[in-house]
Short mmCIF file of C-alpha atoms in Angstrom, two decimals:
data_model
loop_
_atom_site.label_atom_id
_atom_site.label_comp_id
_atom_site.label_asym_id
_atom_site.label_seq_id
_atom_site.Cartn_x
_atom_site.Cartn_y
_atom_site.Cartn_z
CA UNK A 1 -42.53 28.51 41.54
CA UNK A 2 -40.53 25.27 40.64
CA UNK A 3 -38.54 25.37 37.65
CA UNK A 4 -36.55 22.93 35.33
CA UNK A 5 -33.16 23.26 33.39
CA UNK A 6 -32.36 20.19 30.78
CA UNK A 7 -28.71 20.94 29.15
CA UNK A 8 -26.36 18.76 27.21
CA UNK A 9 -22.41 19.56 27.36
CA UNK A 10 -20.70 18.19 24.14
CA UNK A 11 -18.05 16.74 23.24
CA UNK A 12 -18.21 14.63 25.40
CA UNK A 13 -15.14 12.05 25.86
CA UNK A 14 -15.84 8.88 28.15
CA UNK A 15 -12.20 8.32 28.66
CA UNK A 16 -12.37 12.18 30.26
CA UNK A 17 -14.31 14.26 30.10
CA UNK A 18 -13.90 17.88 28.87
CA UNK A 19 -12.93 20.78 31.09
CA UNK A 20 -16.24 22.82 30.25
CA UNK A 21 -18.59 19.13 30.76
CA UNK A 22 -16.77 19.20 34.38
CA UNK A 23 -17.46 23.28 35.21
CA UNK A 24 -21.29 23.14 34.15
CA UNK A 25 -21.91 20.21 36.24
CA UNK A 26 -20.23 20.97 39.02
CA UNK A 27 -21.84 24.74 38.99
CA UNK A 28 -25.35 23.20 38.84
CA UNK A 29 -24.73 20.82 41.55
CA UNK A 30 -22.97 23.51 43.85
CA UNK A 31 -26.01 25.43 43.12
CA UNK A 32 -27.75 23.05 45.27
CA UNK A 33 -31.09 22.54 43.51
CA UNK A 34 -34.19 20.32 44.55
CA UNK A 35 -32.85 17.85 42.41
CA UNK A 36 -30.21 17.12 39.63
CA UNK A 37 -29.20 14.40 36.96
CA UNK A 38 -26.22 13.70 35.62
CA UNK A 39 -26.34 11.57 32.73
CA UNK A 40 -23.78 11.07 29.51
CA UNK A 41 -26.79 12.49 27.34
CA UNK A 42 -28.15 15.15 28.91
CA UNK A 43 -28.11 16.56 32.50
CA UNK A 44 -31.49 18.05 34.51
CA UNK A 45 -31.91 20.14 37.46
CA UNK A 46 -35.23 21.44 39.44
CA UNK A 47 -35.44 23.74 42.12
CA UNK A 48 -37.36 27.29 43.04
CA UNK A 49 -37.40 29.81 40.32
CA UNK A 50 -34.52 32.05 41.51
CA UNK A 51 -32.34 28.85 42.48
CA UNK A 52 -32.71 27.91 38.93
CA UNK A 53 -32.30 30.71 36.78
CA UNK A 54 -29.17 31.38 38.94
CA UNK A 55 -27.69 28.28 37.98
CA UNK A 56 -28.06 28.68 34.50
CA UNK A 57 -26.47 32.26 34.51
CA UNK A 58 -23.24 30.61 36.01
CA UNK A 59 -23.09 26.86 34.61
CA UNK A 60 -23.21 28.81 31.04
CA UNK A 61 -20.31 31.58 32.53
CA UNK A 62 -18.17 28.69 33.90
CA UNK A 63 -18.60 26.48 31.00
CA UNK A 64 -18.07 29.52 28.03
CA UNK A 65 -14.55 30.35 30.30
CA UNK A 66 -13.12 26.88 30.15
CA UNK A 67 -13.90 26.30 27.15
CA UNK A 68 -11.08 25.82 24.39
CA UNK A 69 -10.32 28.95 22.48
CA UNK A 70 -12.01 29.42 18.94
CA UNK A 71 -14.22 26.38 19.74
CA UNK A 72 -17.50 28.75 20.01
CA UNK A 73 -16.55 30.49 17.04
CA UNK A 74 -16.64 27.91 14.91
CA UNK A 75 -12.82 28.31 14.44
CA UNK A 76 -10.85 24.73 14.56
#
């Protein structure tokens, strides 16, 4: 069964972007799905099922660890 992921890193900073924007995209595309697209807005990715869901599970892993402390918590 094919499956579709549609996720949007933010902030995002044209100059460069942020450590956690880098680690989810690079996850996704190591995960080496059907297809992916990487776009300043909002990145997609298709593939089987499993290839999918697995890619999820770590570009959301990889991007919570690098991202800055306190910045989930709502803490400045």
């Amino acid at each position: 069964m094919r499956r579709s992921v549609e996720f949007t890193t933010e902030p995002f900073d044209l100059d460069e972007p942020p450590p956690h924007t880098v680690a989810a995209r690079w996850v996704v595309q190591r995960a080496d799905p059907d297809s992916v697209d990487v776009g300043p807005f909002g990145n997609t990715a298709e593939g089987g099922a499993e290839q999918v869901l697995g890619a999820v599970d770590a570009l959301l892993r990889a991007a919570l660890e690098t991202a800055r402390p306190g910045r989930l918590s709502g803490a400045a």
